[in-house]
Coordinates of C-alpha atoms in Angstrom, one line a residue:
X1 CA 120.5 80.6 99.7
X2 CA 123.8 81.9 99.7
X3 CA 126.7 79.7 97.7
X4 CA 128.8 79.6 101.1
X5 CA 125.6 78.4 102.9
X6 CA 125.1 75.7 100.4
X7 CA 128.4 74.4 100.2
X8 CA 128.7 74.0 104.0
X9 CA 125.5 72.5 104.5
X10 CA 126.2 70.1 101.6
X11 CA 129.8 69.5 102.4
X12 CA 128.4 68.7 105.5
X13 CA 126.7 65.1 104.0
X14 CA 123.1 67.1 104.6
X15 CA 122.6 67.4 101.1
X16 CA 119.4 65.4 100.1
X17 CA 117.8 65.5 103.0
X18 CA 118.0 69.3 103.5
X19 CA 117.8 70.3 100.1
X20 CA 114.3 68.9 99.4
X21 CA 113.3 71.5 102.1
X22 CA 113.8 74.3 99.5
X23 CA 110.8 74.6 97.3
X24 CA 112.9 74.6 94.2
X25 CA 114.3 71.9 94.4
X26 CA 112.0 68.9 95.4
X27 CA 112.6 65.3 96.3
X28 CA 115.8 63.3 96.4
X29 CA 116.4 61.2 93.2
X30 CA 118.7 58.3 92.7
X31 CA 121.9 60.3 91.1
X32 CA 122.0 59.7 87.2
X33 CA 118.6 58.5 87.0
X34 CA 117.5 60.0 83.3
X35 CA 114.5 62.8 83.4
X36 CA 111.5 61.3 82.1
X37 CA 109.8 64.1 79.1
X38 CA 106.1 64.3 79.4
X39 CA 104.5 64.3 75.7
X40 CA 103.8 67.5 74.9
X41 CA 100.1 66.7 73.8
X42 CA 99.6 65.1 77.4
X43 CA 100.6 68.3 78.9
X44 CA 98.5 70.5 76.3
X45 CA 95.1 67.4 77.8
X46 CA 96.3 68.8 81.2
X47 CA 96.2 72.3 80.9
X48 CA 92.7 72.5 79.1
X49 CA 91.8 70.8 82.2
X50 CA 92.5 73.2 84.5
X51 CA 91.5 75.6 82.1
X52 CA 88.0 74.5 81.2
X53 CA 87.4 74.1 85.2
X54 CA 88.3 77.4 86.1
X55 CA 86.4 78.6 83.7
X56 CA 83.0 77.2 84.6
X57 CA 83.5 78.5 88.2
X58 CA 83.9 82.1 86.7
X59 CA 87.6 83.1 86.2
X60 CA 87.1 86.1 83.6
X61 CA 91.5 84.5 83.0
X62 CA 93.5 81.9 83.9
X63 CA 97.1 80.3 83.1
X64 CA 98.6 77.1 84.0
X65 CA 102.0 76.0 84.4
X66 CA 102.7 71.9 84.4
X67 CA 106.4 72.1 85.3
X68 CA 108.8 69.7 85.7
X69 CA 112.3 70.7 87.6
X70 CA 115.7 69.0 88.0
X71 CA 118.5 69.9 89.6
X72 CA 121.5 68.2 90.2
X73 CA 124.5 69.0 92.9
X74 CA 128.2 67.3 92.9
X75 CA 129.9 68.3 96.1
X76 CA 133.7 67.3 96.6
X77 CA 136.8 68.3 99.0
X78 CA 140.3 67.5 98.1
X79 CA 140.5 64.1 96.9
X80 CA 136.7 63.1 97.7
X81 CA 133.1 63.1 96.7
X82 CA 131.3 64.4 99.8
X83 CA 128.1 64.1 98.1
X84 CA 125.8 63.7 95.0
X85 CA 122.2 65.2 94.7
X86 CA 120.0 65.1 92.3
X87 CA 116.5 66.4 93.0
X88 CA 113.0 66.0 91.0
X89 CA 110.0 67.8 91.1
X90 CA 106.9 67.8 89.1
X91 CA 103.3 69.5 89.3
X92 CA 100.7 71.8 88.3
X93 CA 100.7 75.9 89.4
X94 CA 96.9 77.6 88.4
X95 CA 96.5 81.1 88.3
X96 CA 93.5 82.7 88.0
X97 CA 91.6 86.2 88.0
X98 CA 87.7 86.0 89.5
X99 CA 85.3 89.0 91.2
X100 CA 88.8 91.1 89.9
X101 CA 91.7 89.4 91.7
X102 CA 94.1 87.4 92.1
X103 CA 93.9 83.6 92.9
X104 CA 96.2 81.0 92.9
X105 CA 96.5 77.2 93.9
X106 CA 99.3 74.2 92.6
X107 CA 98.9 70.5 92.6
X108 CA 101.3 67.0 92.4
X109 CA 97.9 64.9 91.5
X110 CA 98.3 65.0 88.2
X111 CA 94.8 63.1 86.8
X112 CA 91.9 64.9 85.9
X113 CA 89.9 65.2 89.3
X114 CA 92.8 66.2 90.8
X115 CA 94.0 69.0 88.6
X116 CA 90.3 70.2 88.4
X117 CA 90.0 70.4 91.9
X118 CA 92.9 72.8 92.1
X119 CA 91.4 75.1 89.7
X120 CA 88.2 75.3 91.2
X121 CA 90.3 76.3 94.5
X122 CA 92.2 78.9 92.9
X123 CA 88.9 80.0 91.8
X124 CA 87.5 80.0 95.4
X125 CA 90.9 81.4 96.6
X126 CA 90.5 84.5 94.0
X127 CA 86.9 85.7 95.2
X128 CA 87.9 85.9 98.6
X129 CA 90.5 88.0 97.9
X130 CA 87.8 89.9 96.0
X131 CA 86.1 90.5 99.4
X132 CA 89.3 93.3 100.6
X133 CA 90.1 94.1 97.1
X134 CA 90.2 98.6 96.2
X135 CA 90.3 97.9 92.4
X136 CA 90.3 94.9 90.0
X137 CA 93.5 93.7 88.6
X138 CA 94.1 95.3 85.2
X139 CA 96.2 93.3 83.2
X140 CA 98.3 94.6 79.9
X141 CA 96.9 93.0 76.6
X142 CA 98.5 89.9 75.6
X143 CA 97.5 87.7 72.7
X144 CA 98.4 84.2 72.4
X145 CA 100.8 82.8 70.7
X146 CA 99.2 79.2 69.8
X147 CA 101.7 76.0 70.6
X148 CA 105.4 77.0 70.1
X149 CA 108.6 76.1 71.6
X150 CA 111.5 77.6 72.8
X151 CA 115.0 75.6 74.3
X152 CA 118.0 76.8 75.5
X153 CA 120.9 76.2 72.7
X154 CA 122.7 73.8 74.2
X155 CA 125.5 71.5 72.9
X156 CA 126.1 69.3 75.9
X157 CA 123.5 67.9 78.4
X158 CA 124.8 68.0 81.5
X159 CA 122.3 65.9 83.0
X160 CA 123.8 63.2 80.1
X161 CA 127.5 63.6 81.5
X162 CA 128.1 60.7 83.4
X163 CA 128.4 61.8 87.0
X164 CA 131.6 59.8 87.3
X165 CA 133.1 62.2 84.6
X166 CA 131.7 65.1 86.3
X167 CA 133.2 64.1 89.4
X168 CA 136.7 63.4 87.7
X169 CA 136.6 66.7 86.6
X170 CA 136.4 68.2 90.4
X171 CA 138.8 66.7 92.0
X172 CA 141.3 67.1 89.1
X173 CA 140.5 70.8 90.2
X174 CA 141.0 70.1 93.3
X175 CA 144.4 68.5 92.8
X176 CA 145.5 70.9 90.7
X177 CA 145.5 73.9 93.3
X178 CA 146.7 71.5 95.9
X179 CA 149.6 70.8 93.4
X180 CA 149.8 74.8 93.0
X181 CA 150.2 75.1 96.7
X182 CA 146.8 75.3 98.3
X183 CA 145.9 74.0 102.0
X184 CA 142.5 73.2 101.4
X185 CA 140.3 73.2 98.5
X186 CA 136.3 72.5 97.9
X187 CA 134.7 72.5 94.9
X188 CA 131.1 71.6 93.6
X189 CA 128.6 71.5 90.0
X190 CA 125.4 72.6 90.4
X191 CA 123.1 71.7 87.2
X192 CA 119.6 72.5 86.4
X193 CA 116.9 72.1 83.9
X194 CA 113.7 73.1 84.5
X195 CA 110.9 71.8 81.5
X196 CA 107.8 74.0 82.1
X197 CA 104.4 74.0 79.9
X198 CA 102.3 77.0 80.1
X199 CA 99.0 77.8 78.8
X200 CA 96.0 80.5 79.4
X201 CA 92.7 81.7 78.3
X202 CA 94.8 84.0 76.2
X203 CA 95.2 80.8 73.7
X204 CA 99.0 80.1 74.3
X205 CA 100.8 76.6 74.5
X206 CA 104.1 77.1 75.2
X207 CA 106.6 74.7 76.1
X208 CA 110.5 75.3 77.0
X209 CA 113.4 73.4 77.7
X210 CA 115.5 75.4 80.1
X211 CA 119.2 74.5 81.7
X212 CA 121.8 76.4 83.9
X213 CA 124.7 75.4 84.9
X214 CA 127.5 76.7 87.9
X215 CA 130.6 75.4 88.0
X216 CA 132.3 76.9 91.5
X217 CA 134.9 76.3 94.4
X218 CA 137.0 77.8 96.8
X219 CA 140.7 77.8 97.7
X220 CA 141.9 78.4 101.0
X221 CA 145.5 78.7 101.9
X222 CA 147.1 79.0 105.6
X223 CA 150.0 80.8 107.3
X224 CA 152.2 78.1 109.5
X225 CA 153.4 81.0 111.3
X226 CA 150.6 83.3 111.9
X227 CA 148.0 80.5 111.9
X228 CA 146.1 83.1 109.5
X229 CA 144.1 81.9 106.3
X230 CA 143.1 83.4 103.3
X231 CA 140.6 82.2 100.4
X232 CA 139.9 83.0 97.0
X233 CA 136.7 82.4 95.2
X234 CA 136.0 80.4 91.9
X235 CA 135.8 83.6 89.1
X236 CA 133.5 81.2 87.1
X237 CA 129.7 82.9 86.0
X238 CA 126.9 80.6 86.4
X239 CA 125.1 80.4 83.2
X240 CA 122.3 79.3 80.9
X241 CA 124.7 76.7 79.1
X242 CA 125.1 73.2 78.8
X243 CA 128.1 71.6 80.0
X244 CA 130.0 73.0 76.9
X245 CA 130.8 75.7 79.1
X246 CA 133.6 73.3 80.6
X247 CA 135.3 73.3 77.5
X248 CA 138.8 75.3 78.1
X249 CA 138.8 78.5 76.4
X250 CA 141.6 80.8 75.2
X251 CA 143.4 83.0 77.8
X252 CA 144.5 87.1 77.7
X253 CA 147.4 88.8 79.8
X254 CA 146.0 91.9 81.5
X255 CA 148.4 93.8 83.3
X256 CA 150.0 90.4 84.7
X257 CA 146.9 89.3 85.7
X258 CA 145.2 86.4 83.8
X259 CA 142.2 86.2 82.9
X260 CA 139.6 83.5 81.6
X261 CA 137.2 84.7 78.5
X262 CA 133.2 85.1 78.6
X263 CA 131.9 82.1 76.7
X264 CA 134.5 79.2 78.3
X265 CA 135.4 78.0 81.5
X266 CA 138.6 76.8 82.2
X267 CA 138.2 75.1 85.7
X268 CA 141.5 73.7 86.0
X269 CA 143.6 76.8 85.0
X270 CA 141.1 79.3 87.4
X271 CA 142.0 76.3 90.4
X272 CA 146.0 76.6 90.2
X273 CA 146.0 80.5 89.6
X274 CA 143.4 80.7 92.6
X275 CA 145.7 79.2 94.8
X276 CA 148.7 81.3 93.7
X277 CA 146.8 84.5 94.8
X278 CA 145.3 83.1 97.6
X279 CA 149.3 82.3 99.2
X280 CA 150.0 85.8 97.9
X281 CA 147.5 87.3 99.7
X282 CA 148.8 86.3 103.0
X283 CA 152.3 89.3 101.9
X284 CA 149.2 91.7 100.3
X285 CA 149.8 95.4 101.7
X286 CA 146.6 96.6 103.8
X287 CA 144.7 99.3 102.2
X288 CA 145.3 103.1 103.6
X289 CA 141.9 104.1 103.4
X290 CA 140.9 106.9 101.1
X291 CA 139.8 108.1 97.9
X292 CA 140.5 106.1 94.8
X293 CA 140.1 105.6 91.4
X294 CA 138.2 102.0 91.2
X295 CA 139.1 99.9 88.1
X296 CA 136.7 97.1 88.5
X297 CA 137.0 94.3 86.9
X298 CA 133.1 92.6 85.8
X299 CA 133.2 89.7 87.7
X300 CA 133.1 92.3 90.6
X301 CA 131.1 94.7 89.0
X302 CA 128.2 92.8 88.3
X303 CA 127.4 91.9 91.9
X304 CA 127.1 96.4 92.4
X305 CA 124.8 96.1 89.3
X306 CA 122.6 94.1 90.4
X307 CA 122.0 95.3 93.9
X308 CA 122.4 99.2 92.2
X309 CA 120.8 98.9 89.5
X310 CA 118.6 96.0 89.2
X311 CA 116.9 95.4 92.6
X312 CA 116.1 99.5 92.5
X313 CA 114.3 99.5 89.0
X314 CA 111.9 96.6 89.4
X315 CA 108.5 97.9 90.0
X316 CA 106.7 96.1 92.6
X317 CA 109.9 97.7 94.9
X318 CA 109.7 100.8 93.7
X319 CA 105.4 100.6 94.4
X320 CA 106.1 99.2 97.8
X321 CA 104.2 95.6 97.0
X322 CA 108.0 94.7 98.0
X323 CA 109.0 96.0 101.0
X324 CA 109.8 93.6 103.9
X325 CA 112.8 91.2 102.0
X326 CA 115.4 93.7 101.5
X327 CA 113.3 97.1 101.0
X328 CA 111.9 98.9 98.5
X329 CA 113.5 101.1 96.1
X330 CA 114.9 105.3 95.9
X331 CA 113.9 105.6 92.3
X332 CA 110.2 106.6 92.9
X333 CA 107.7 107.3 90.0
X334 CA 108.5 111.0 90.3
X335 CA 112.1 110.2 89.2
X336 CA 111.1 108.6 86.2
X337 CA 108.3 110.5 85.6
X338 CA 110.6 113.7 85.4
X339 CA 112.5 112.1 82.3
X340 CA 115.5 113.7 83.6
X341 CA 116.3 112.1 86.4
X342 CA 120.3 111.9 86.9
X343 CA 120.9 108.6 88.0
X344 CA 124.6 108.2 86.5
X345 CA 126.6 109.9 84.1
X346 CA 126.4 110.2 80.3
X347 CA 128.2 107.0 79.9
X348 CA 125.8 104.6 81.7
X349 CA 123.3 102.5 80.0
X350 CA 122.1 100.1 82.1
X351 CA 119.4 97.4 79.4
X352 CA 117.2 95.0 80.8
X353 CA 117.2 91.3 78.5
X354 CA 115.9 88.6 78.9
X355 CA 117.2 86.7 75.9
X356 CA 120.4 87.2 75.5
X357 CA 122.0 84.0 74.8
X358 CA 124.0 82.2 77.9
X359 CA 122.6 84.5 80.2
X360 CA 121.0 82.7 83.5
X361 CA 117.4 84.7 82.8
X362 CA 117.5 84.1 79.2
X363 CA 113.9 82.5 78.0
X364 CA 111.9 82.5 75.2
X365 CA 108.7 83.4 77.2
X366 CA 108.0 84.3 80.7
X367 CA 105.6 82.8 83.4
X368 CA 103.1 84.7 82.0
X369 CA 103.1 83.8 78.9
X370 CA 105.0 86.8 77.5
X371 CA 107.4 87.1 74.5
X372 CA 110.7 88.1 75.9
X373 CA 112.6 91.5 74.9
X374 CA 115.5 93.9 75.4
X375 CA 114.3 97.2 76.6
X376 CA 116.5 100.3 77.8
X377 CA 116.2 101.4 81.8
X378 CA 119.0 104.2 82.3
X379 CA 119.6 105.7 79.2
X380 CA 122.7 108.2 78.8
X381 CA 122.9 108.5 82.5
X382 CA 118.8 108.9 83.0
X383 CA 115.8 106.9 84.2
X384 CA 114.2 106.0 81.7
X385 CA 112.0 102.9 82.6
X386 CA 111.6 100.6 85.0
X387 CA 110.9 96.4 85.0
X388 CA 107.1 95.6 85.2
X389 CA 105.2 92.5 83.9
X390 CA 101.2 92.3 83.2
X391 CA 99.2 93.8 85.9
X392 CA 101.6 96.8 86.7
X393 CA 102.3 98.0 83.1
X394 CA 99.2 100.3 83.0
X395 CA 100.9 102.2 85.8
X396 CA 103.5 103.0 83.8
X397 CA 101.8 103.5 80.6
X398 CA 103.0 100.3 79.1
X399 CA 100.6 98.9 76.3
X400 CA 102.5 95.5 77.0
X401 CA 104.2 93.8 79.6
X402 CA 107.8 93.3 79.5
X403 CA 108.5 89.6 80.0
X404 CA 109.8 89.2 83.6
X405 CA 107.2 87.6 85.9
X406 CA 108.8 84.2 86.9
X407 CA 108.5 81.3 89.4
X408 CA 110.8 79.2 90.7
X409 CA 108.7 76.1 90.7
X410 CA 105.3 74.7 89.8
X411 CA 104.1 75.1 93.5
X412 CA 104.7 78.9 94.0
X413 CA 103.1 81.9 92.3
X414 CA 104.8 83.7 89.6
X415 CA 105.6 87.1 90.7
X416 CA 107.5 90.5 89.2
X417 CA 111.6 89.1 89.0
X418 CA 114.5 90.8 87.7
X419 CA 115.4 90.6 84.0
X420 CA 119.1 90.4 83.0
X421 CA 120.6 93.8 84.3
X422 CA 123.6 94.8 82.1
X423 CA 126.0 97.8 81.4
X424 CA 126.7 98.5 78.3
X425 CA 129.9 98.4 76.7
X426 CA 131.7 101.5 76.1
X427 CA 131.7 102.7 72.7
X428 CA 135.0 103.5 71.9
X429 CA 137.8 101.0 71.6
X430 CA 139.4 100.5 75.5
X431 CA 141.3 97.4 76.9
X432 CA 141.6 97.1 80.9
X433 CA 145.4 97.4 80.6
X434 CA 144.9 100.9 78.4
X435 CA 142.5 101.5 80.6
X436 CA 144.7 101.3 84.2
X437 CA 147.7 102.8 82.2
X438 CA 145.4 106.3 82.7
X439 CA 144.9 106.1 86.6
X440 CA 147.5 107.5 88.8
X441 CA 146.2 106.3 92.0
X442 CA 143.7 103.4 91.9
X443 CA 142.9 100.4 92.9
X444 CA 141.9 97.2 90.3
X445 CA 139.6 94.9 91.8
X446 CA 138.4 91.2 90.8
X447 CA 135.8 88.8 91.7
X448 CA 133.0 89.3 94.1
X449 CA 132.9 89.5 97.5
X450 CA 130.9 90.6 100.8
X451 CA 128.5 93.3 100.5
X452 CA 125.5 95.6 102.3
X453 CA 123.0 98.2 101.0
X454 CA 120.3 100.0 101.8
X455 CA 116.4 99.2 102.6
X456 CA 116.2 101.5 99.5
X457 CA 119.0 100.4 97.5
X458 CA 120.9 103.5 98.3
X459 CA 124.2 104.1 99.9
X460 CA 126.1 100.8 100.0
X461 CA 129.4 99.1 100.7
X462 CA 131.4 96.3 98.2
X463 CA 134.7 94.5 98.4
X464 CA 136.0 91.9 96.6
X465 CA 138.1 88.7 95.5
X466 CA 141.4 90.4 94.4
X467 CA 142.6 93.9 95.0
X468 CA 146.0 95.4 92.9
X469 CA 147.0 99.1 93.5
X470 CA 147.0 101.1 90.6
X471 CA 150.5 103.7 90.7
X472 CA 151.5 105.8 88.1
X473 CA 149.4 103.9 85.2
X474 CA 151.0 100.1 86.4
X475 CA 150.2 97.3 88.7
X476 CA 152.1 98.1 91.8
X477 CA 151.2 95.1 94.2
X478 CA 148.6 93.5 96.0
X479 CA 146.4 95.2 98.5
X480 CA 143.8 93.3 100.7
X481 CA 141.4 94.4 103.5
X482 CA 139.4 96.9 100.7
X483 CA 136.0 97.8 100.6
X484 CA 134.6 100.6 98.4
X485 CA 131.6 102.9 99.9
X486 CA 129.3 105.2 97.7
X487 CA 125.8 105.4 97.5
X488 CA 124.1 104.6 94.1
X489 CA 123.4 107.9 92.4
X490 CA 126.8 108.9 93.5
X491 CA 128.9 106.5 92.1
X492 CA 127.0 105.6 89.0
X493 CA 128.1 109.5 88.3
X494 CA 131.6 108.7 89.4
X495 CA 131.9 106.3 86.3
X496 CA 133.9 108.1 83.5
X497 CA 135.4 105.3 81.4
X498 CA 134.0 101.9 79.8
X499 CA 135.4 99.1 78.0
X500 CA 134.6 98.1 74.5
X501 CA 132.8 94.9 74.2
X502 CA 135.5 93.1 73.9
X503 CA 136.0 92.8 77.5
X504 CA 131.9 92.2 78.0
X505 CA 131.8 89.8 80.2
X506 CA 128.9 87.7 82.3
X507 CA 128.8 87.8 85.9
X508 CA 125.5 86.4 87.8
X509 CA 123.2 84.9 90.3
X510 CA 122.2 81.5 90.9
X511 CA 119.9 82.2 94.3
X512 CA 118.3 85.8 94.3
X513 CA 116.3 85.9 96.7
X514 CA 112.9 87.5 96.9
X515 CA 109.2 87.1 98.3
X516 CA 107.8 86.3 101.5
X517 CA 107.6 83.0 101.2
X518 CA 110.8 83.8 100.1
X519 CA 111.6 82.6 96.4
X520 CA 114.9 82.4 94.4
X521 CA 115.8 83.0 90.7
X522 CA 118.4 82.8 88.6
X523 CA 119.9 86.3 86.8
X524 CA 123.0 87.3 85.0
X525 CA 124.5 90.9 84.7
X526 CA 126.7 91.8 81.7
X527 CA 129.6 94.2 82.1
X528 CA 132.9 95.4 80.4
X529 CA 135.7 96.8 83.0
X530 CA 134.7 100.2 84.0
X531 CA 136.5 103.0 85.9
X532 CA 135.0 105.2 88.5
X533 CA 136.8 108.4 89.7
X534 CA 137.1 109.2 93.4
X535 CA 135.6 106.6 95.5
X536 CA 135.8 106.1 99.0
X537 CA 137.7 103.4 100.3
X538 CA 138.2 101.9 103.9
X539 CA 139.9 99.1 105.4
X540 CA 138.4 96.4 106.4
X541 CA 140.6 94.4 108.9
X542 CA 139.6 93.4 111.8
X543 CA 140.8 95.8 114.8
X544 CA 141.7 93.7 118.0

């Protein structure tokens, strides 16, 4: 689900109703109401339920995941609540291997028949599959890790804000970029905390506390005259936080523009500067298309990462298990294989992590039951790995898997999903203003905007929130109607300058979608401002 998608169809008054149609999410729940825990001994009864059944139908494995999911949604325009949400969900997802392959079946009947019965279906599912399989499923050792815990470090429940407060707090946004001269304004909270238990025949009880949060709006503002509008997006990252993230944080002056800081959101102050640009968008010079030097700032950089970098490197794309949502993947084993495959310049290190702290994918284990890690994927400019999780590693040569198989509920099969994708900070000490005082003719661009690419995640096209032109070193002005083309190995190559990590900043995804039945997952993608020589440019106004 897109964010523009949900905020219409929520703004709407749909809300509840709809939204327990996405699998995620679940059923409608009176707003506030506190999430019940289920005792962690209860849950570990549960599991060696499912897992004694499946094993006396034959599964040579199985794992279990008792999952519990909450999400909650504040929706608001101008001075009004349009609508509150909260949704719950709670069940049982078994996975097992029998006769070699895969099976898999979930359950809300959560007693012992019931539970039991779903194993013994997975079971049944699993040997019919057998019947078409070529080879057995070879999965990468993995011992267990016995009953641990892992939470997200949290100071602030969100779920234990009041909802009045929360609400306060979005349309004191709202009012401030009305005050700041803004026509129309929405703006919404989306919280989530999903408590999931998982166990297998490998001997692991883990249980982990997990919460997101995204904090987002947009700020439209219209030309009397010309009857024209134009918008700018929140610049907020969704991210594994609690509502701490609220907090106001510090502030920088970048070549006149400001800028919020990576581990704080100030809501308010992002509101009245968004409506600002938005009315000075409306005198922004249209691009003369061309080629340019691109500053780009990481809360627009992150969105090219991903689709670049991270959809292209997972390995069920790259296999072609992942083909019909959105394509498989250029970097085919031969690339990597090679070990000198040039898929950017000396400069760009892309790392895969899934535990860096405040990220959206940050866990202590996956849905397999896997430890989670950091692990390098262009290195220097070269391929030199890929994503994979248990029953691809051996293709690869892994001894382990690498931590990414997820599932966005109890109900749906955990499958290979994309680990934070980042960029690594440059090494040197570089600011974005030392950096733009270098470019002669550039263009600086901010936030995140429309974007296509490639069945193969190849030649591509981004634009953006905010553009500035670049003259001479300086901020000359604001352009609009910019979209930068390139395709991946190309402009990855193109990239010959990279902030120190100072500048690293978060950027991310709250609904990446993947899977037919299509599933969604939550991933952030790290970046400091980067420059990129000689880019092509068009303009993207709207010929009549």
């Amino acid at each position: 689900m897109k964010r523009k998608d949900f905020l219409y169809l929520s703004g709407m008054g749909i809300g509840g109703a709809l939204l327990s149609g996405i699998p995620a999410l679940g059923s409608p729940v009176s707003p506030g109401k506190p999430l019940e825990t289920v005792d962690t001994a209860l849950k570990k009864q549960l599991a060696d339920i499912a897992l004694n059944a499946a094993r006396s139908k034959g599964a040579s494995y199985a794992d279990v995941r008792i999952g519990r999911y909450r999400n909650q949604f504040i929706i608001t325009r101008e001075d009004k609540v349009l609508n509150t949400v909260d949704t719950e969900s709670y069940g049982i997802g078994i996975r097992v291997i029998a006769g070699g392959s895969w099976g898999f079946a979930a359950t809300d009947k959560m007693d012992k028949d019931g539970i039991a019965q779903a194993a013994e279906l997975a079971v049944s599912i699993a040997r019919e599959n057998a019947r078409l399989l070529k080879e057995p499923v070879q999965l990468a050792p993995q011992n267990g890790y016995g009953e641990v815990t892992w939470k997200t470090p949290i100071e602030k429940n969100g779920f234990e804000i009041p909802i009045k407060e929360k609400a306060e707090l979005l349309l004191a946004v709202n009012a401030a970029a009305m005050k700041s001269g803004a026509s129309f304004v929405d703006s919404s909270l989306f919280l989530v905390n999903e408590q999931k238990y998982f166990a297998s025949t490998d001997g692991s009880y883990i249980d982990q506390d997990i919460h997101r949060i995204w904090p987002t709006f947009t700020v439209t503002k219209t030309n009397d005259k010309t009857g024209k509008f134009e918008t700018r997006d929140a610049l907020s990252a969704p991210r594994g936080m609690g509502y701490e993230y609220l907090i106001p944080s510090a502030k920088e002056k970048i070549s006149g523009i400001t800028m919020l800081y990576r581990d704080r959101y100030d809501m308010l102050e992002d509101a009245r500067l968004a409506a600002e640009q938005a009315a000075a968008k409306h005198s922004a010079k249209t691009i003369e298309a061309g080629k340019y030097d691109l500053v780009l700032d990481p809360t627009n950089l992150w969105l090219t990462i991903h689709e670049s970098c991270g959809h292209p490197t997972e390995l069920d794309r790259v296999l072609g298990y992942e083909a019909n949502f959105a394509g498989t993947s250029f970097l085919t084993l031969d690339k990597w294989e090679s070990k000198k495959f040039n898929y950017g310049s000396s400069l760009v290190n892309i790392v895969a992590d899934k535990t860096q702290k405040g990220s959206l994918g940050a866990v202590g284990y996956d849905d397999e039951g896997v430890g989670t890690k950091e692990w390098d994927v262009i290195k220097n400019g070269v391929l030199v790995n890929y994503q994979a999780i248990r029953d691809q590693a051996h293709i690869i040569g892994l001894k382990e898997s690498q931590g990414c198989c997820y599932s966005q509920s109890w109900r749906d099969v955990q499958f290979q999903r994309m680990a934070n994708i980042s960029l690594r900070p440059g090494k040197g000490q570089l600011t974005p203003a030392e950096m733009i005082s270098k470019v002669e003719k550039g263009i600086y661009i901010v936030g995140d905007g429309s974007y296509s690419i490639d069945q193969q995640r190849y030649n591509f096209q981004f634009s953006g929130q905010l553009f500035y032109e670049i003259r001479d070193g300086k901020i000359a002005g604001m352009l609009k109607d910019v979209a930068y083309q390139a395709n991946t190995q190309e402009f990855w190559n193109s990239c010959t300058a990279i902030c120190d990590e100072r500048d690293y900043r978060l950027g991310g995804s709250f609904f990446d979608g993947k899977g037919q039945p299509e599933q969604v997952s939550a991933v952030s993608h790290g970046a400091a401002t980067a420059r990129f020589n000689g880019v092509n440019v068009i303009n993207t106004a709207r010929k009549i």
